[in-house]
PDB file of N, CA and C in Angstrom:
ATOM      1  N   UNK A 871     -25.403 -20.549  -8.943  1.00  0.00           N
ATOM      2  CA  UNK A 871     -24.914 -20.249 -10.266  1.00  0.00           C
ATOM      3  C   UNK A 871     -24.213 -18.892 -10.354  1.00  0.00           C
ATOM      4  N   UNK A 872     -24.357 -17.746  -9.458  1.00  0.00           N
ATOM      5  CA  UNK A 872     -23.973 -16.271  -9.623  1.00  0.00           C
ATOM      6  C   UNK A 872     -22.349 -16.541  -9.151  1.00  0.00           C
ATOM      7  N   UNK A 873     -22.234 -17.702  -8.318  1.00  0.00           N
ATOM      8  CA  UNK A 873     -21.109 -17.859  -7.587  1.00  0.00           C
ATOM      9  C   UNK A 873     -19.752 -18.254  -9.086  1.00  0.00           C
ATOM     10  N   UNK A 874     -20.790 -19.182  -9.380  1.00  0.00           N
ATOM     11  CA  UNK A 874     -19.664 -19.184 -10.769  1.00  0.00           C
ATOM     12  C   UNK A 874     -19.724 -19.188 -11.778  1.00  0.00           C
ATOM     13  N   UNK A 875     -20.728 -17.509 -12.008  1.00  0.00           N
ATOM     14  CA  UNK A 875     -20.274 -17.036 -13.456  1.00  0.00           C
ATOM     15  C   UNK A 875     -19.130 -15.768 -12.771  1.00  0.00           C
ATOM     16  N   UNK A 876     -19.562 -15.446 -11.235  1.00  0.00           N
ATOM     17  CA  UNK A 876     -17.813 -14.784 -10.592  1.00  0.00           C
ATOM     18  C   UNK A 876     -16.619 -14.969 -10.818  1.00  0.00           C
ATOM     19  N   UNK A 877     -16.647 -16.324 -10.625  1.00  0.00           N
ATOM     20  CA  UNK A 877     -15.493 -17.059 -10.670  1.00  0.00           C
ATOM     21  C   UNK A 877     -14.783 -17.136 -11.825  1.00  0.00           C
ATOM     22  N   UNK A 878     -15.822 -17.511 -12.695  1.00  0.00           N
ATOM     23  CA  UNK A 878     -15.370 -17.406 -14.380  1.00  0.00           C
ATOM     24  C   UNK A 878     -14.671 -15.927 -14.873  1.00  0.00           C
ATOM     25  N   UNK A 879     -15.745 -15.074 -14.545  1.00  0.00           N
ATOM     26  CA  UNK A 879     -15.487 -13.597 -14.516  1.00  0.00           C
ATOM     27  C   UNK A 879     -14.026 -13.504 -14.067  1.00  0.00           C
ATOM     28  N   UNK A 880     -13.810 -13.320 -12.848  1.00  0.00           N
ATOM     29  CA  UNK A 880     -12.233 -13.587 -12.140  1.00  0.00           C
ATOM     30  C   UNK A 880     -10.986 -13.925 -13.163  1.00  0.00           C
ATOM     31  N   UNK A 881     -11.431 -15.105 -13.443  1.00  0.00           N
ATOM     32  CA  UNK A 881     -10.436 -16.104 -14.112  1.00  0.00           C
ATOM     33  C   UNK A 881     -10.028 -15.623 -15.340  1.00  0.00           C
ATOM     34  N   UNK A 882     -11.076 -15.036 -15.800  1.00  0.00           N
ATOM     35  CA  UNK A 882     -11.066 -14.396 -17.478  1.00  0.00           C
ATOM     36  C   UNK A 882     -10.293 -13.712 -17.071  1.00  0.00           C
ATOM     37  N   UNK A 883     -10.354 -12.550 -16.142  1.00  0.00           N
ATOM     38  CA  UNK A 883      -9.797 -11.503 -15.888  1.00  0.00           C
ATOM     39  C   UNK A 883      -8.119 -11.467 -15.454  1.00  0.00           C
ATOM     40  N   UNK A 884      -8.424 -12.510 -15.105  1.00  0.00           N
ATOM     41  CA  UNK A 884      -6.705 -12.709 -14.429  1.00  0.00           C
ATOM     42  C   UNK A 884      -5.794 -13.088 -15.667  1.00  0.00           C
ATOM     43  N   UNK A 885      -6.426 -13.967 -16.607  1.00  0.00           N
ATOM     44  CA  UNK A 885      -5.802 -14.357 -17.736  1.00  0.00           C
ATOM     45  C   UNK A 885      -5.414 -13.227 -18.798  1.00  0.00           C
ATOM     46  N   UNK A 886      -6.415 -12.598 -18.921  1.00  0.00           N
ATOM     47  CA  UNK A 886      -6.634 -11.226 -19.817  1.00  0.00           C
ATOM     48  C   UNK A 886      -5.497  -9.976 -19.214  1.00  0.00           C
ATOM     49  N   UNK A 887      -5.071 -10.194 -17.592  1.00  0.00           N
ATOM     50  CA  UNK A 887      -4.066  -9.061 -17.370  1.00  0.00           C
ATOM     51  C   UNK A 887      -2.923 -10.018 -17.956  1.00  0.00           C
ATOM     52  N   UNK A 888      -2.682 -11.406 -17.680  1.00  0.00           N
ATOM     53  CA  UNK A 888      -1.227 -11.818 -17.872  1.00  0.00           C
ATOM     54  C   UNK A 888      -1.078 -11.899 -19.153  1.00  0.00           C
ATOM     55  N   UNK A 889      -1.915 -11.859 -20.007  1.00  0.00           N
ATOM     56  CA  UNK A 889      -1.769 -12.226 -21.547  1.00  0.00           C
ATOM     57  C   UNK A 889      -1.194 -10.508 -22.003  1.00  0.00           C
ATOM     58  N   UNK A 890      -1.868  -9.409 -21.073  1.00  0.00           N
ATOM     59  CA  UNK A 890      -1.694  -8.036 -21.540  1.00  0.00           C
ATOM     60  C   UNK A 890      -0.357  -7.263 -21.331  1.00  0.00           C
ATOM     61  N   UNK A 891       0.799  -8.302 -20.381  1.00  0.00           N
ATOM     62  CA  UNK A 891       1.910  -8.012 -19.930  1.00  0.00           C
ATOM     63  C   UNK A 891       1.882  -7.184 -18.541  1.00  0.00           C
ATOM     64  N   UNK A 892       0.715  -7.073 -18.254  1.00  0.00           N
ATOM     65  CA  UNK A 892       0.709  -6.457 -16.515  1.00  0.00           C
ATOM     66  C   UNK A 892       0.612  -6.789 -15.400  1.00  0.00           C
ATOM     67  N   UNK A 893       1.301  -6.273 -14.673  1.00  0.00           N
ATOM     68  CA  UNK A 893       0.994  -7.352 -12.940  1.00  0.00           C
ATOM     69  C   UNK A 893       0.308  -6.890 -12.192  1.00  0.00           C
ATOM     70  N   UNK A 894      -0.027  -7.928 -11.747  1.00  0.00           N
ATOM     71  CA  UNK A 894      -1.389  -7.591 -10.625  1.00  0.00           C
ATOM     72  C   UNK A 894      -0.543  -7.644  -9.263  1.00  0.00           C
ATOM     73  N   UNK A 895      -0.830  -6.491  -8.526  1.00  0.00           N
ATOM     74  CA  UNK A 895       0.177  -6.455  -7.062  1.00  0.00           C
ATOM     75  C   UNK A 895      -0.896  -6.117  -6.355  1.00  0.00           C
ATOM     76  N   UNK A 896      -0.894  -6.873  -5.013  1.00  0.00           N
ATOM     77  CA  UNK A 896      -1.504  -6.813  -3.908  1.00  0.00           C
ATOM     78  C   UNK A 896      -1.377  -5.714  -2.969  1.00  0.00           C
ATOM     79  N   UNK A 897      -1.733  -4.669  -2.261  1.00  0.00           N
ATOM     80  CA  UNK A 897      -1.824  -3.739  -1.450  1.00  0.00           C
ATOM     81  C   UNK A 897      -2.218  -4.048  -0.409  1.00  0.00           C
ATOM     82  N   UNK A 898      -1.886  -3.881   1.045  1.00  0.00           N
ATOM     83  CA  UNK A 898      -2.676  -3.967   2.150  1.00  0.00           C
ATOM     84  C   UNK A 898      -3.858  -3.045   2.078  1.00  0.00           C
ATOM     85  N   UNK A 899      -4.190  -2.248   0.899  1.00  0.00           N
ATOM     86  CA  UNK A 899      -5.550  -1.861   1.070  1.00  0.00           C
ATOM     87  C   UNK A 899      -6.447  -2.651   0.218  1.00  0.00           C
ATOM     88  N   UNK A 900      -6.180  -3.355  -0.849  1.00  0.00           N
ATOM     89  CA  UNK A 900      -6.916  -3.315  -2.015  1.00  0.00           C
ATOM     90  C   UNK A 900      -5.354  -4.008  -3.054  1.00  0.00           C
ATOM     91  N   UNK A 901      -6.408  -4.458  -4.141  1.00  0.00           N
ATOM     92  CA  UNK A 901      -5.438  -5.047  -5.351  1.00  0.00           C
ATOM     93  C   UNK A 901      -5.571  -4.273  -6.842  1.00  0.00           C
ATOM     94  N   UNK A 902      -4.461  -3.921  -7.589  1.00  0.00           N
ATOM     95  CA  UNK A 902      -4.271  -2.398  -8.488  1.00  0.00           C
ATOM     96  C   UNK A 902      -3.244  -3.446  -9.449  1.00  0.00           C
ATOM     97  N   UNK A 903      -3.464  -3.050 -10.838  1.00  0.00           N
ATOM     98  CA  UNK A 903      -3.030  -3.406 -11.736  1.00  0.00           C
ATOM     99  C   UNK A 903      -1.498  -2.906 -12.412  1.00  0.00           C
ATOM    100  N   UNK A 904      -0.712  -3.109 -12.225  1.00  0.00           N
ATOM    101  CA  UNK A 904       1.021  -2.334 -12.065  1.00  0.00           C
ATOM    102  C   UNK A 904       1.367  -2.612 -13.402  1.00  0.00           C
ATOM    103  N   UNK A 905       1.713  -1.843 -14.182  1.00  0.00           N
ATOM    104  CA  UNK A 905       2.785  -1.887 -15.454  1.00  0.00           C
ATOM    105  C   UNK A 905       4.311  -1.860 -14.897  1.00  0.00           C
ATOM    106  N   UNK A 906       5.305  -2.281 -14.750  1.00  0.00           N
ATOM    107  CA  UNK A 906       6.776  -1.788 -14.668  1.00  0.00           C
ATOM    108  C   UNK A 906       8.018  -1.743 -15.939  1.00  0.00           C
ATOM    109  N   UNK A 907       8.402  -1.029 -15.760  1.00  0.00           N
ATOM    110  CA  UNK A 907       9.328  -1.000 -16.972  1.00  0.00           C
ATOM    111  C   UNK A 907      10.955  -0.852 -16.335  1.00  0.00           C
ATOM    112  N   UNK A 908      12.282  -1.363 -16.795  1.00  0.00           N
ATOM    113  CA  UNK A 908      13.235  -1.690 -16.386  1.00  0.00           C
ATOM    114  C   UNK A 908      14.555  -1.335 -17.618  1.00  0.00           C
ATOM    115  N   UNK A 909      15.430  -0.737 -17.557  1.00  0.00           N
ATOM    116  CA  UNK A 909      16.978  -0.401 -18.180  1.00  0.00           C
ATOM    117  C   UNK A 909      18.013  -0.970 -17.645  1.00  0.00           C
ATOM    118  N   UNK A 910      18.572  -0.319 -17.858  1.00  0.00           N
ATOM    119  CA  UNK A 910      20.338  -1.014 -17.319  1.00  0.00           C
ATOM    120  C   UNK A 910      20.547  -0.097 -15.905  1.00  0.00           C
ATOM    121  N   UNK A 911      20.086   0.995 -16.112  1.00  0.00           N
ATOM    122  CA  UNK A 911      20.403   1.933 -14.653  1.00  0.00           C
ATOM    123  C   UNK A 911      18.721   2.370 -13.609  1.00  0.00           C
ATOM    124  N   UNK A 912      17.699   1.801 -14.419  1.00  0.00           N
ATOM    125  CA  UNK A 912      16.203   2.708 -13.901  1.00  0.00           C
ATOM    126  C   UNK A 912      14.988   1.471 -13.825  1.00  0.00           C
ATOM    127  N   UNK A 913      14.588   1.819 -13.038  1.00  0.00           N
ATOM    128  CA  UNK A 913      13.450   0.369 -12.966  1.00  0.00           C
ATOM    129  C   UNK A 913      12.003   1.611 -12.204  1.00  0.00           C
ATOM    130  N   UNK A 914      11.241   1.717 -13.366  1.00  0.00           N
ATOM    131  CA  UNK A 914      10.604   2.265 -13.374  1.00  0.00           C
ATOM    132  C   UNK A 914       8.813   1.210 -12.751  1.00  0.00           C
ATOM    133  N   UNK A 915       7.362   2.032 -12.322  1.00  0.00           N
ATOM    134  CA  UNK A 915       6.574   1.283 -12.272  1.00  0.00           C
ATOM    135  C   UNK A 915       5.233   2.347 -12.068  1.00  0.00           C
ATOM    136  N   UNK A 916       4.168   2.263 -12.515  1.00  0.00           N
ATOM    137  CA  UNK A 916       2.655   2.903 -12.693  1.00  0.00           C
ATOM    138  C   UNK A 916       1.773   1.890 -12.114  1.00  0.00           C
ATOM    139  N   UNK A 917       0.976   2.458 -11.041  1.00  0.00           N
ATOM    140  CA  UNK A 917      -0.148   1.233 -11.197  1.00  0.00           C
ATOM    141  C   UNK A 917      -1.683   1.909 -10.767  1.00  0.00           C
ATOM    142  N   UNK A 918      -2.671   1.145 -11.252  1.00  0.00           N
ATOM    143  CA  UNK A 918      -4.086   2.019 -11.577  1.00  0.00           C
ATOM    144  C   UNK A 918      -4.394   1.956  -9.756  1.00  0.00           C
ATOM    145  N   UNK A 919      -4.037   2.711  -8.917  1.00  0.00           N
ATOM    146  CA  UNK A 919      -4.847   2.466  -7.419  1.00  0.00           C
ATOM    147  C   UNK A 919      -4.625   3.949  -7.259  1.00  0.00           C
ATOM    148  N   UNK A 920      -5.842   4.527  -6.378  1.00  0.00           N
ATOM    149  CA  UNK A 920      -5.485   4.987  -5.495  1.00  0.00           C
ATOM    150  C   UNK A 920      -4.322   5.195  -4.268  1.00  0.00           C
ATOM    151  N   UNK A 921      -3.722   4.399  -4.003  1.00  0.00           N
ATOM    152  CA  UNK A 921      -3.066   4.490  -2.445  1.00  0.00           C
ATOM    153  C   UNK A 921      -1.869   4.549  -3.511  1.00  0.00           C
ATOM    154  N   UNK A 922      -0.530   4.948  -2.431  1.00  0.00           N
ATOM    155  CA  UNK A 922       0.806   5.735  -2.556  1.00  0.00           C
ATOM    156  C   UNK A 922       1.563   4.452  -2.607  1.00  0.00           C
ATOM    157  N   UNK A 923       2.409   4.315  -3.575  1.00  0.00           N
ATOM    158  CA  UNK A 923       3.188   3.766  -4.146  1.00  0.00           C
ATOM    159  C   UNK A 923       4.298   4.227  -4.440  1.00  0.00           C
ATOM    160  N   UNK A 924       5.960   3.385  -4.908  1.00  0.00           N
ATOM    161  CA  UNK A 924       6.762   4.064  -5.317  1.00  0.00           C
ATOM    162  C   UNK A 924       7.322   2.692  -5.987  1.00  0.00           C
ATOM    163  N   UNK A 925       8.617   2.724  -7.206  1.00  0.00           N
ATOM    164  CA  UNK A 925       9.327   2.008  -7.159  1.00  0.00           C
ATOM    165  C   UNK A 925      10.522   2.291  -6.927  1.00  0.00           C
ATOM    166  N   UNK A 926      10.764   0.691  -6.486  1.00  0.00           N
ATOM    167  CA  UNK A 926      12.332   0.311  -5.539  1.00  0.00           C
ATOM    168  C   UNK A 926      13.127  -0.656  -6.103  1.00  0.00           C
ATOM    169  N   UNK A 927      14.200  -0.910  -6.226  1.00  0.00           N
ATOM    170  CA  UNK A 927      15.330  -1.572  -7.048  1.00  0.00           C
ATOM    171  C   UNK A 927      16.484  -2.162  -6.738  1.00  0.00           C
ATOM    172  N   UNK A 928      17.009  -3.034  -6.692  1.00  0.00           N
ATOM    173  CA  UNK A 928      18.511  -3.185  -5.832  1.00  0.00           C
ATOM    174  C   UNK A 928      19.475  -2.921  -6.774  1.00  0.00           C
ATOM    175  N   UNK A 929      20.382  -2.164  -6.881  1.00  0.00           N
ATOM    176  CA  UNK A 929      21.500  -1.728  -7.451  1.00  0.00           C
ATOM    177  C   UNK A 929      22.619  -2.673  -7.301  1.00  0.00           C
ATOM    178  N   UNK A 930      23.236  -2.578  -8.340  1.00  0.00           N
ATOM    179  CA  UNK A 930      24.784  -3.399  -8.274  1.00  0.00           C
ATOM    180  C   UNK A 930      25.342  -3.119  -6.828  1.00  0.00           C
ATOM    181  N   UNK A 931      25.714  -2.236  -6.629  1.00  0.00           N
ATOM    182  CA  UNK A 931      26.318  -1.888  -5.648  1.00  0.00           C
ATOM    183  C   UNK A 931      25.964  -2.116  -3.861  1.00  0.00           C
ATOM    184  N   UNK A 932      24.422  -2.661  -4.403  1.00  0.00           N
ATOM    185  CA  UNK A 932      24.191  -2.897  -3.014  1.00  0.00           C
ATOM    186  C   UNK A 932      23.190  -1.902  -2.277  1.00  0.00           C
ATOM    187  N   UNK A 933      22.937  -0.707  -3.092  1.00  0.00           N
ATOM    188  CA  UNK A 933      22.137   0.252  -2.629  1.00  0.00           C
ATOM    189  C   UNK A 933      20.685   0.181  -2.928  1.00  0.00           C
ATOM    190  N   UNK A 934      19.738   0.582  -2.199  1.00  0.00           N
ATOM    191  CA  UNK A 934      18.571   0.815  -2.433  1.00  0.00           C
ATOM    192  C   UNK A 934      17.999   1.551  -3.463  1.00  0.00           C
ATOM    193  N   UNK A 935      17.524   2.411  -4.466  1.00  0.00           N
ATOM    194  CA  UNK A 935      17.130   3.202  -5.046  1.00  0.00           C
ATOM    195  C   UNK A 935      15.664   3.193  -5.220  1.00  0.00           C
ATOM    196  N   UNK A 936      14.824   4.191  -4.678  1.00  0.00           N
ATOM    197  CA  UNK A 936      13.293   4.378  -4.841  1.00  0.00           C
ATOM    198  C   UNK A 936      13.298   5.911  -5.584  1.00  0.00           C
ATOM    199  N   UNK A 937      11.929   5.584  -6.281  1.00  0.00           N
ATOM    200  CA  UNK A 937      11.535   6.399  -6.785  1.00  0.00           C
ATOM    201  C   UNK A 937      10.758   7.619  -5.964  1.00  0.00           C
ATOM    202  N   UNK A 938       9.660   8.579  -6.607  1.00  0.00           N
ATOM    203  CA  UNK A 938       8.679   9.280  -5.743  1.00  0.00           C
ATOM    204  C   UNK A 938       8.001   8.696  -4.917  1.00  0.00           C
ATOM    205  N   UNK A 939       7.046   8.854  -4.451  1.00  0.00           N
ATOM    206  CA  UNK A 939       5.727   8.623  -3.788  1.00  0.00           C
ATOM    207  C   UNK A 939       4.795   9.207  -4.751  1.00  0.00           C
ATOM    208  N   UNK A 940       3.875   8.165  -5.189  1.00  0.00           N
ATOM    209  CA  UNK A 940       2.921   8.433  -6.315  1.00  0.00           C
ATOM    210  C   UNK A 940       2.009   7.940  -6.222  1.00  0.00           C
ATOM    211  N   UNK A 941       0.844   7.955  -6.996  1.00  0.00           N
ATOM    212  CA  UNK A 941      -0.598   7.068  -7.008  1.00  0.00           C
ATOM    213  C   UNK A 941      -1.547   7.697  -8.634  1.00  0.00           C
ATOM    214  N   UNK A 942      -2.255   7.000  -8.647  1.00  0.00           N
ATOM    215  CA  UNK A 942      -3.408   6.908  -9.888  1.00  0.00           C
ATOM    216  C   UNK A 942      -3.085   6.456 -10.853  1.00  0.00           C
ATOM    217  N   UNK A 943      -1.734   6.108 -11.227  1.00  0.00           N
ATOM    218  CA  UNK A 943      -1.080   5.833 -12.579  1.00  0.00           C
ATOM    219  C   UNK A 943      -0.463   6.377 -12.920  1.00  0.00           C
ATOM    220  N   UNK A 944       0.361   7.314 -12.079  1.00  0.00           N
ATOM    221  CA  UNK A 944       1.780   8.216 -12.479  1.00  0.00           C
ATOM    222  C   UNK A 944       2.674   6.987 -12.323  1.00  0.00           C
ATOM    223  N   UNK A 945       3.716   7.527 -12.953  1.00  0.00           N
ATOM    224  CA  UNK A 945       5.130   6.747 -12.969  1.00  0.00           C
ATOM    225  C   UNK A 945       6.098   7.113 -12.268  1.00  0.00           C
ATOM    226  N   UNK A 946       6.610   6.048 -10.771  1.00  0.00           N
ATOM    227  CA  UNK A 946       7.711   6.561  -9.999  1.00  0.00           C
ATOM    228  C   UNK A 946       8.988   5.537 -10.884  1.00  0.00           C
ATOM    229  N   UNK A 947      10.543   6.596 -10.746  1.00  0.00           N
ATOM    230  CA  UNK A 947      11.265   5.878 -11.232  1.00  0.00           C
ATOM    231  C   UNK A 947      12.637   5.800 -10.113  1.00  0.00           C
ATOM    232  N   UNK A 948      13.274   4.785 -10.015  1.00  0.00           N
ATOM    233  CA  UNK A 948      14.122   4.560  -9.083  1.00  0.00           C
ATOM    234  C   UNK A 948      15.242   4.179 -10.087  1.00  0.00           C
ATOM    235  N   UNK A 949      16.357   5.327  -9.804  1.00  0.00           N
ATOM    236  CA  UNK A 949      17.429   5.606 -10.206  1.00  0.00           C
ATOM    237  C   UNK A 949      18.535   4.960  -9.994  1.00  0.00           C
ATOM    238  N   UNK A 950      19.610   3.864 -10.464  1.00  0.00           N
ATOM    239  CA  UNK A 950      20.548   3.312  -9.647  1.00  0.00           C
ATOM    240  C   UNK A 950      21.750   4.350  -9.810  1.00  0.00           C
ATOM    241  N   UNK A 951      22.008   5.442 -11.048  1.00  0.00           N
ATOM    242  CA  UNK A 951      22.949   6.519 -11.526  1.00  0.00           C
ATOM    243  C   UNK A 951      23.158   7.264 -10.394  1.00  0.00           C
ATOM    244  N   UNK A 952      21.782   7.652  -9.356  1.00  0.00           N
ATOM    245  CA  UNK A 952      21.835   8.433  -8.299  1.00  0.00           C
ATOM    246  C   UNK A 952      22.954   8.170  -6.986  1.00  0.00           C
ATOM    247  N   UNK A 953      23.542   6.599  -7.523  1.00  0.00           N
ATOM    248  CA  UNK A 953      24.359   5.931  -6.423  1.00  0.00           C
ATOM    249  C   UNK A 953      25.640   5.585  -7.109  1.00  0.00           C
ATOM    250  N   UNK A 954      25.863   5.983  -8.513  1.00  0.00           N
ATOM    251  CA  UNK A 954      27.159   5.768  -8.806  1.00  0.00           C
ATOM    252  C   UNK A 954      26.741   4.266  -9.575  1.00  0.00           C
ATOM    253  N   UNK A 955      25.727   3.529  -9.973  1.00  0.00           N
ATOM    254  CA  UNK A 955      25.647   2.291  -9.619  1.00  0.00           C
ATOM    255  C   UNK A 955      24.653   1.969 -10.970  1.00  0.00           C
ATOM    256  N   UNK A 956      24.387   0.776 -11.063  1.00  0.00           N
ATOM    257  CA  UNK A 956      23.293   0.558 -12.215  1.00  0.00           C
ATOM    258  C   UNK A 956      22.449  -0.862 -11.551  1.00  0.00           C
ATOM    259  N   UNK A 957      21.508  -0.995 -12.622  1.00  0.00           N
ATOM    260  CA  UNK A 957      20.333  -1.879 -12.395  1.00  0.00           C
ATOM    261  C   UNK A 957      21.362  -3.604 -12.304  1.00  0.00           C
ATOM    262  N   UNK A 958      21.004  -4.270 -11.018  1.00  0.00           N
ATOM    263  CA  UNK A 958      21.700  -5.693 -10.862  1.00  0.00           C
ATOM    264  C   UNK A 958      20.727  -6.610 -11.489  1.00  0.00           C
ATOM    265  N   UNK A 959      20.910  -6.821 -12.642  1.00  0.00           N
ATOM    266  CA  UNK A 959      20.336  -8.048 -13.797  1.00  0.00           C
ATOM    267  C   UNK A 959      20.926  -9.491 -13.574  1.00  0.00           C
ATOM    268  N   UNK A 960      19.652 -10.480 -12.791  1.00  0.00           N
ATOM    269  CA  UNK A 960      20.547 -11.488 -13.018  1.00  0.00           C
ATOM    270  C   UNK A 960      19.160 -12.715 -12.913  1.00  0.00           C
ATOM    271  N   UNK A 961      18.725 -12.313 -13.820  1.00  0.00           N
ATOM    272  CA  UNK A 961      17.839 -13.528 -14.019  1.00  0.00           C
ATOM    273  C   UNK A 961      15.736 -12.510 -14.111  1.00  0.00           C
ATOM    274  N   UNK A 962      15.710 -11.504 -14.640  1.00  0.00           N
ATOM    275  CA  UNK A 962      15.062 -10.722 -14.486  1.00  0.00           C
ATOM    276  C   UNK A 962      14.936  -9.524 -14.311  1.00  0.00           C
ATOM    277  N   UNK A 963      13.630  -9.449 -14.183  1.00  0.00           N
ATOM    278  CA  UNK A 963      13.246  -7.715 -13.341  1.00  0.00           C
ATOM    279  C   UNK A 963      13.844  -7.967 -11.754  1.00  0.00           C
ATOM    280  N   UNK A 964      14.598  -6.926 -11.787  1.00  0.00           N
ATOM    281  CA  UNK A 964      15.332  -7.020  -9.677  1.00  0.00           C
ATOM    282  C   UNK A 964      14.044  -5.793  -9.369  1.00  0.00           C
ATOM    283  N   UNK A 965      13.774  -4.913  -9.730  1.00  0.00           N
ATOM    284  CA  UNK A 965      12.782  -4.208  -8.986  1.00  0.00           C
ATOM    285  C   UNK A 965      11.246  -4.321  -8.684  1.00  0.00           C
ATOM    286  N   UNK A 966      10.702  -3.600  -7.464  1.00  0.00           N
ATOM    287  CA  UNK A 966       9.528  -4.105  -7.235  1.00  0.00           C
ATOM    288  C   UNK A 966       9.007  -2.852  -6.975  1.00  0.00           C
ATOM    289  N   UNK A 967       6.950  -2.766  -6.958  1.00  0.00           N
ATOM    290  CA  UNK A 967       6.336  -1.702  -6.166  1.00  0.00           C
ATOM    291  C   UNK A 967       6.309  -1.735  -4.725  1.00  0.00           C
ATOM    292  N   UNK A 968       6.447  -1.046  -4.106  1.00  0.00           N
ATOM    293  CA  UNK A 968       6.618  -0.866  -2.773  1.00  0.00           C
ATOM    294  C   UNK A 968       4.738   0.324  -2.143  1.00  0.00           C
ATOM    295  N   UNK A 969       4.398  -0.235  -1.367  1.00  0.00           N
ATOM    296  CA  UNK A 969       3.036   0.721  -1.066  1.00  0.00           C
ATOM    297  C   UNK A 969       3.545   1.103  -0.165  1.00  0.00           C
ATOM    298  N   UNK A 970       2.898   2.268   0.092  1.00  0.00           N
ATOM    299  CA  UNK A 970       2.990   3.497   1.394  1.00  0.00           C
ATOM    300  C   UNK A 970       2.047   2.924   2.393  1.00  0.00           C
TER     301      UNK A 970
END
């Protein structure tokens, strides 16, 4: 029975982040709860872990753009302006967290 009031537990939980607008991203250390936020030129992202994180973005132009190296719930932001260039919108969020 402990096995699945876990499970239940889990499930609640997983429902309760997607209903809250946050993503759950996987780490090769561990799994951390990510907010990201996105413009026309900046694709920003925070997430509750420990370990080093940044966000990363593909630009119109083809370029990469990352943010800092961050952790605990600071906010790295990845710039596409830094390349002459802006955020490539085409069916979504184009940026992702990237772990250290």
């Amino acid at each position: 029975m402990p096995t699945m009031k876990r499970a239940l537990a889990s499930t609640f939980a997983a429902v309760a982040l997607a209903v809250g607008g946050l993503t759950l991203t996987a780490s090769p250390a561990s799994a951390a709860t990510c907010q990201t936020w996105q413009d026309d030129n900046t694709f920003g992202a925070s997430c509750n872990s420990a370990n080093a994180y940044y966000a990363a973005v593909k630009c119109s132009n083809g370029q990469t753009a990352r943010g800092v190296i961050t952790n605990d719930g600071r906010w790295s932001y990845a710039y596409c302006t830094a390349y002459g260039s802006n955020v490539r919108i085409a069916g979504g969020a184009q940026g992702k967290v990237q772990w250290v």
